[in-house]
PDB file of C-alpha atoms and ligand atoms in Angstrom:
ATOM      1  CA  MET I 159       3.115   9.998 -79.374  1.00 41.00           C
ATOM      2  CA  LEU I 160       4.673  11.738 -82.436  1.00 46.00           C
ATOM      3  CA  SER I 161       8.395  11.488 -82.949  1.00 51.00           C
ATOM      4  CA  GLY I 162      10.406  14.683 -83.024  1.00 55.00           C
ATOM      5  CA  SER I 163      10.495  14.718 -86.883  1.00 56.00           C
ATOM      6  CA  GLU I 164       6.720  14.373 -87.009  1.00 62.00           C
ATOM      7  CA  LYS I 165       5.810  17.078 -84.484  1.00 62.00           C
ATOM      8  CA  HIS I 166       5.438  19.661 -87.153  1.00 65.00           C
ATOM      9  CA  LEU I 167       2.375  17.812 -88.451  1.00 70.00           C
ATOM     10  CA  GLN I 168       0.536  18.680 -85.268  1.00 87.00           C
ATOM     11  CA  ILE I 169       0.474  22.448 -85.693  1.00 95.00           C
ATOM     12  CA  MET I 170      -2.929  24.126 -85.232  1.00 95.00           C
ATOM     13  CA  GLY I 171      -4.120  26.849 -87.544  1.00 95.00           C
ATOM     14  CA  THR I 172      -4.338  29.177 -84.551  1.00 94.00           C
ATOM     15  CA  GLN I 173      -0.625  28.649 -84.000  1.00 96.00           C
ATOM     16  CA  ILE I 174       0.170  29.658 -87.567  1.00 97.00           C
ATOM     17  CA  ASN I 175      -1.910  32.866 -86.985  1.00 95.00           C
ATOM     18  CA  TYR I 176      -0.177  33.675 -83.750  1.00 96.00           C
ATOM     19  CA  TYR I 177       3.280  33.219 -85.289  1.00 97.00           C
ATOM     20  CA  PHE I 178       2.655  36.261 -87.433  1.00 97.00           C
ATOM     21  CA  ILE I 179       0.982  38.226 -84.605  1.00 96.00           C
ATOM     22  CA  CYS I 180       3.378  37.700 -81.770  1.00 97.00           C
ATOM     23  CA  LYS I 181       5.743  34.790 -80.954  1.00 98.00           C
ATOM     24  CA  THR I 182       5.305  35.224 -77.157  1.00 98.00           C
ATOM     25  CA  LYS I 183       1.558  34.804 -77.611  1.00 96.00           C
ATOM     26  CA  LEU I 184       2.326  31.656 -79.768  1.00 97.00           C
ATOM     27  CA  TRP I 185       4.441  30.298 -76.972  1.00 97.00           C
ATOM     28  CA  PHE I 186       1.866  30.939 -74.157  1.00 96.00           C
ATOM     29  CA  PHE I 187      -0.986  29.473 -76.303  1.00 95.00           C
ATOM     30  CA  SER I 188       1.194  26.394 -77.278  1.00 95.00           C
ATOM     31  CA  HIS I 189       2.117  25.817 -73.517  1.00 96.00           C
ATOM     32  CA  HIS I 190      -1.654  25.573 -72.708  1.00 92.00           C
ATOM     33  CA  ILE I 191      -1.862  28.938 -71.193  1.00 92.00           C
ATOM     34  CA  LYS I 192      -5.159  29.666 -72.941  1.00 78.00           C
ATOM     35  CA  MET I 193      -6.832  32.936 -71.999  1.00 77.00           C
ATOM     36  CA  GLU I 194      -8.183  33.903 -75.401  1.00 56.00           C
ATOM     37  CA  GLN I 195     -11.680  32.533 -74.670  1.00 52.00           C
ATOM     38  CA  GLU I 196     -12.149  35.488 -72.468  1.00 47.00           C
ATOM     39  CA  SER I 197     -11.212  37.939 -75.129  1.00 51.00           C
ATOM     40  CA  ASP I 198     -13.902  40.302 -76.422  1.00 46.00           C
ATOM     41  CA  LEU I 199     -12.321  39.948 -79.891  1.00 49.00           C
ATOM     42  CA  VAL I 200     -13.175  36.301 -80.053  1.00 51.00           C
ATOM     43  CA  SER I 201     -16.871  36.715 -79.077  1.00 49.00           C
ATOM     44  CA  MET I 202     -17.012  39.713 -81.544  1.00 49.00           C
ATOM     45  CA  GLY I 203     -15.553  37.319 -84.249  1.00 52.00           C
ATOM     46  CA  LYS I 204     -18.187  34.717 -83.458  1.00 55.00           C
ATOM     47  CA  GLN I 205     -21.006  37.407 -83.733  1.00 55.00           C
ATOM     48  CA  LEU I 206     -19.673  38.310 -87.033  1.00 56.00           C
ATOM     49  CA  HIS I 207     -19.863  34.902 -88.337  1.00 56.00           C
ATOM     50  CA  GLN I 208     -23.288  34.195 -87.012  1.00 52.00           C
ATOM     51  CA  GLY I 209     -24.662  37.426 -88.481  1.00 56.00           C
ATOM     52  CA  THR I 210     -22.993  37.254 -91.882  1.00 57.00           C
ATOM     53  CA  TYR I 211     -22.977  33.690 -93.223  1.00 58.00           C
ATOM     54  CA  GLN I 212     -25.998  31.984 -91.703  1.00 55.00           C
ATOM     55  CA  ARG I 213     -26.923  30.272 -94.970  1.00 57.00           C
ATOM     56  CA  GLU I 214     -23.556  28.597 -95.375  1.00 61.00           C
ATOM     57  CA  LYS I 215     -22.616  25.288 -93.946  1.00 56.00           C
ATOM     58  CA  ARG I 216     -20.120  26.225 -91.263  1.00 70.00           C
ATOM     59  CA  ASP I 217     -17.382  25.293 -88.933  1.00 82.00           C
ATOM     60  CA  TYR I 218     -15.410  22.222 -90.009  1.00 89.00           C
ATOM     61  CA  THR I 219     -12.871  21.021 -87.430  1.00 93.00           C
ATOM     62  CA  ILE I 220     -10.229  18.547 -88.867  1.00 93.00           C
ATOM     63  CA  ASP I 221      -8.034  16.544 -86.543  1.00 94.00           C
ATOM     64  CA  ASN I 222      -8.565  19.242 -83.829  1.00 91.00           C
ATOM     65  CA  LEU I 223      -6.005  21.279 -85.729  1.00 94.00           C
ATOM     66  CA  ILE I 224      -7.857  23.314 -88.302  1.00 93.00           C
ATOM     67  CA  SER I 225     -11.210  24.886 -88.117  1.00 93.00           C
ATOM     68  CA  ILE I 226     -12.636  26.090 -91.390  1.00 95.00           C
ATOM     69  CA  ASP I 227     -15.424  28.670 -91.306  1.00 94.00           C
ATOM     70  CA  PHE I 228     -17.286  27.251 -94.328  1.00 94.00           C
ATOM     71  CA  ILE I 229     -16.693  25.489 -97.624  1.00 94.00           C
ATOM     72  CA  LYS I 230     -18.312  25.641-101.024  1.00 94.00           C
ATOM     73  CA  LYS I 231     -18.064  23.015-103.725  1.00 91.00           C
ATOM     74  CA  GLY I 232     -17.820  23.845-107.358  1.00 90.00           C
ATOM     75  CA  ASP I 233     -15.133  23.091-109.893  1.00 92.00           C
ATOM     76  CA  LEU I 234     -12.760  23.685-106.986  1.00 95.00           C
ATOM     77  CA  LEU I 235     -13.370  23.111-103.273  1.00 95.00           C
ATOM     78  CA  GLU I 236     -13.496  26.621-101.827  1.00 96.00           C
ATOM     79  CA  VAL I 237     -12.124  26.865 -98.227  1.00 97.00           C
ATOM     80  CA  HIS I 238     -13.518  30.077 -96.702  1.00 96.00           C
ATOM     81  CA  GLU I 239     -12.249  32.078 -93.671  1.00 95.00           C
ATOM     82  CA  VAL I 240     -14.271  35.078 -92.370  1.00 94.00           C
ATOM     83  CA  LYS I 241     -12.296  37.878 -90.821  1.00 92.00           C
ATOM     84  CA  LYS I 242     -13.177  41.260 -89.196  1.00 88.00           C
ATOM     85  CA  SER I 243     -10.560  43.491 -90.657  1.00 85.00           C
ATOM     86  CA  LYS I 244      -7.282  43.368 -92.756  1.00 83.00           C
ATOM     87  CA  LYS I 245      -5.177  44.466 -89.784  1.00 83.00           C
ATOM     88  CA  MET I 246      -3.721  40.989 -89.476  1.00 86.00           C
ATOM     89  CA  GLU I 247      -3.815  40.235 -93.145  1.00 91.00           C
ATOM     90  CA  LYS I 248      -0.501  38.296 -93.205  1.00 94.00           C
ATOM     91  CA  ALA I 249      -1.564  36.139 -90.257  1.00 95.00           C
ATOM     92  CA  HIS I 250      -4.859  35.442 -92.063  1.00 95.00           C
ATOM     93  CA  GLU I 251      -3.206  34.603 -95.263  1.00 96.00           C
ATOM     94  CA  TYR I 252      -0.777  32.072 -93.826  1.00 97.00           C
ATOM     95  CA  GLN I 253      -3.410  30.435 -91.669  1.00 96.00           C
ATOM     96  CA  LEU I 254      -5.517  29.781 -94.771  1.00 97.00           C
ATOM     97  CA  LEU I 255      -2.445  28.556 -96.662  1.00 97.00           C
ATOM     98  CA  TYR I 256      -1.781  26.262 -93.981  1.00 97.00           C
ATOM     99  CA  TYR I 257      -5.484  24.960 -94.238  1.00 97.00           C
ATOM    100  CA  LEU I 258      -4.987  24.355 -97.902  1.00 97.00           C
ATOM    101  CA  TYR I 259      -1.547  22.673 -97.211  1.00 96.00           C
ATOM    102  CA  TYR I 260      -3.077  20.476 -94.577  1.00 95.00           C
ATOM    103  CA  LEU I 261      -6.073  19.390 -96.689  1.00 96.00           C
ATOM    104  CA  ASN I 262      -3.799  18.763 -99.817  1.00 96.00           C
ATOM    105  CA  VAL I 263      -0.636  17.244 -98.370  1.00 94.00           C
ATOM    106  CA  VAL I 264      -1.911  15.503 -95.281  1.00 92.00           C
ATOM    107  CA  LYS I 265      -5.459  14.615 -96.327  1.00 94.00           C
ATOM    108  CA  GLY I 266      -4.961  14.184-100.084  1.00 95.00           C
ATOM    109  CA  VAL I 267      -7.697  16.676-101.080  1.00 95.00           C
ATOM    110  CA  GLN I 268      -7.219  18.002-104.696  1.00 94.00           C
ATOM    111  CA  LYS I 269      -8.388  21.076-106.408  1.00 95.00           C
ATOM    112  CA  LEU I 270      -8.474  23.550-103.668  1.00 96.00           C
ATOM    113  CA  VAL I 271      -8.760  27.382-103.446  1.00 97.00           C
ATOM    114  CA  GLY I 272      -8.840  29.528-100.333  1.00 97.00           C
ATOM    115  CA  VAL I 273     -10.964  32.575 -99.893  1.00 97.00           C
ATOM    116  CA  ILE I 274     -10.690  35.129 -97.059  1.00 96.00           C
ATOM    117  CA  ASN I 275     -13.877  37.112 -96.637  1.00 95.00           C
ATOM    118  CA  TYR I 276     -13.896  40.579 -95.062  1.00 94.00           C
ATOM    119  CA  PRO I 277     -17.789  41.016 -94.852  1.00 92.00           C
ATOM    120  CA  LYS I 278     -17.565  44.492 -93.054  1.00 91.00           C
ATOM    121  CA  MET I 279     -15.394  45.793 -95.914  1.00 91.00           C
ATOM    122  CA  ARG I 280     -17.277  43.768 -98.654  1.00 92.00           C
ATOM    123  CA  GLN I 281     -13.947  42.441 -99.859  1.00 94.00           C
ATOM    124  CA  LYS I 282     -12.486  39.002-100.575  1.00 95.00           C
ATOM    125  CA  MET I 283      -8.956  37.707-101.085  1.00 95.00           C
ATOM    126  CA  THR I 284      -8.497  34.552-103.085  1.00 96.00           C
ATOM    127  CA  LEU I 285      -5.486  32.242-102.516  1.00 96.00           C
ATOM    128  CA  GLU I 286      -4.827  29.734-105.223  1.00 92.00           C
ATOM    129  CA  TRP I 287      -3.282  26.311-104.185  1.00 95.00           C
ATOM    130  CA  ASP I 288      -1.105  24.680-106.780  1.00 93.00           C
ATOM    131  CA  GLY I 289       1.421  23.131-104.528  1.00 90.00           C
ATOM    132  CA  SER I 290       4.144  25.782-105.293  1.00 95.00           C
ATOM    133  CA  ARG I 291       4.110  26.991-101.614  1.00 95.00           C
ATOM    134  CA  GLU I 292       4.197  23.606-100.110  1.00 96.00           C
ATOM    135  CA  ASP I 293       7.829  23.613 -99.107  1.00 96.00           C
ATOM    136  CA  GLU I 294       7.339  27.241 -97.584  1.00 97.00           C
ATOM    137  CA  ILE I 295       4.435  26.090 -95.427  1.00 97.00           C
ATOM    138  CA  ARG I 296       6.265  22.855 -94.283  1.00 96.00           C
ATOM    139  CA  GLU I 297       9.286  24.895 -93.278  1.00 96.00           C
ATOM    140  CA  LEU I 298       6.993  27.395 -91.397  1.00 97.00           C
ATOM    141  CA  THR I 299       5.485  24.433 -89.371  1.00 96.00           C
ATOM    142  CA  LYS I 300       8.975  23.205 -88.565  1.00 96.00           C
ATOM    143  CA  GLU I 301      10.041  26.770 -87.459  1.00 97.00           C
ATOM    144  CA  ILE I 302       6.924  26.976 -85.161  1.00 97.00           C
ATOM    145  CA  THR I 303       7.672  23.657 -83.638  1.00 96.00           C
ATOM    146  CA  SER I 304      11.260  24.649 -82.834  1.00 96.00           C
ATOM    147  CA  LEU I 305      10.080  28.044 -81.498  1.00 97.00           C
ATOM    148  CA  ILE I 306       7.550  26.239 -79.104  1.00 96.00           C
ATOM    149  CA  ASP I 307      10.212  23.899 -77.957  1.00 96.00           C
ATOM    150  CA  GLY I 308      12.552  26.747 -76.944  1.00 97.00           C
ATOM    151  CA  ASP I 309      12.300  29.262 -74.191  1.00 97.00           C
ATOM    152  CA  LEU I 310       9.633  31.854 -73.856  1.00 97.00           C
ATOM    153  CA  PRO I 311      10.272  34.535 -76.456  1.00 97.00           C
ATOM    154  CA  LYS I 312      10.821  38.045 -74.986  1.00 97.00           C
ATOM    155  CA  PRO I 313       7.631  40.144 -75.370  1.00 98.00           C
ATOM    156  CA  ILE I 314       7.827  43.067 -77.841  1.00 97.00           C
ATOM    157  CA  LYS I 315       5.177  45.711 -77.343  1.00 97.00           C
ATOM    158  CA  THR I 316       3.004  46.340 -80.509  1.00 95.00           C
ATOM    159  CA  PRO I 317      -0.541  47.607 -81.072  1.00 93.00           C
ATOM    160  CA  ALA I 318      -1.709  43.980 -80.830  1.00 93.00           C
ATOM    161  CA  CYS I 319      -0.893  43.940 -77.132  1.00 96.00           C
ATOM    162  CA  ARG I 320      -3.768  46.310 -76.217  1.00 92.00           C
ATOM    163  CA  LYS I 321      -6.382  43.747 -76.894  1.00 90.00           C
ATOM    164  CA  CYS I 322      -4.292  40.669 -76.082  1.00 94.00           C
ATOM    165  CA  ALA I 323      -5.562  38.349 -73.493  1.00 94.00           C
ATOM    166  CA  TYR I 324      -1.994  37.769 -72.177  1.00 95.00           C
ATOM    167  CA  TYR I 325      -1.296  41.471 -71.614  1.00 95.00           C
ATOM    168  CA  GLU I 326      -1.043  41.176 -67.864  1.00 93.00           C
ATOM    169  CA  LEU I 327       1.533  38.247 -68.242  1.00 94.00           C
ATOM    170  CA  CYS I 328       3.766  40.414 -70.377  1.00 96.00           C
ATOM    171  CA  TRP I 329       3.356  43.979 -69.137  1.00 95.00           C
ATOM    172  CA  VAL I 330       1.901  44.218 -65.560  1.00 89.00           C
TER     173      VAL I 330
HETATM  174  S1  SF4 A 252       0.580  41.226 -74.715  1.00 66.69           S
HETATM  175 FE1  SF4 A 252       1.744  41.699 -76.543  1.00 66.69          FE
HETATM  176  S2  SF4 A 252       3.786  40.824 -76.239  1.00 66.69           S
HETATM  177 FE2  SF4 A 252       2.398  39.789 -74.827  1.00 66.69          FE
HETATM  178  S3  SF4 A 252       1.660  38.068 -75.772  1.00 66.69           S
HETATM  179 FE3  SF4 A 252       0.124  39.667 -76.163  1.00 66.69          FE
HETATM  180  S4  SF4 A 252       0.740  40.504 -78.176  1.00 66.69           S
HETATM  181 FE4  SF4 A 252       2.519  39.338 -77.402  1.00 66.69          FE
END
């Protein structure tokens, strides 16, 4: 059992992503109300991965907290995520920054770089990791922990609601 001061070390990549999409969604997910498996978006995402990067070594799960789409090893260890569109760019960016943080700060892996791949758009975004954002990511994990420990945040209607698995819990 983790102490209160260590709970922020148990944040999942998905929770980082949801923090930037919707705090109500983050709270539902974190309280084990998990309906996302039924979402068409998730299965579309899986098909996208299967069809696009079959030659890469894929899907590394670490401590049941982070799940990396694939890695490449060169001078730097490249940590890759594959995304469908740039609609949730900030969520994607921070999820990957958290992976880099976790690998570096918690696991002691050095010389990292993150890459977000948008195969449908034939674009990539590279995120350097030099430790300068370590404090920012640590504070983010603490903020998420405190949000989860609080009451259910009031839902706010956004375009993301339309395809959200929790729609009925919020709006019906
Ligand atoms: S339906 Fe909308 S408000 Fe409710 S959890 Fe989903 S994204 Fe958030």
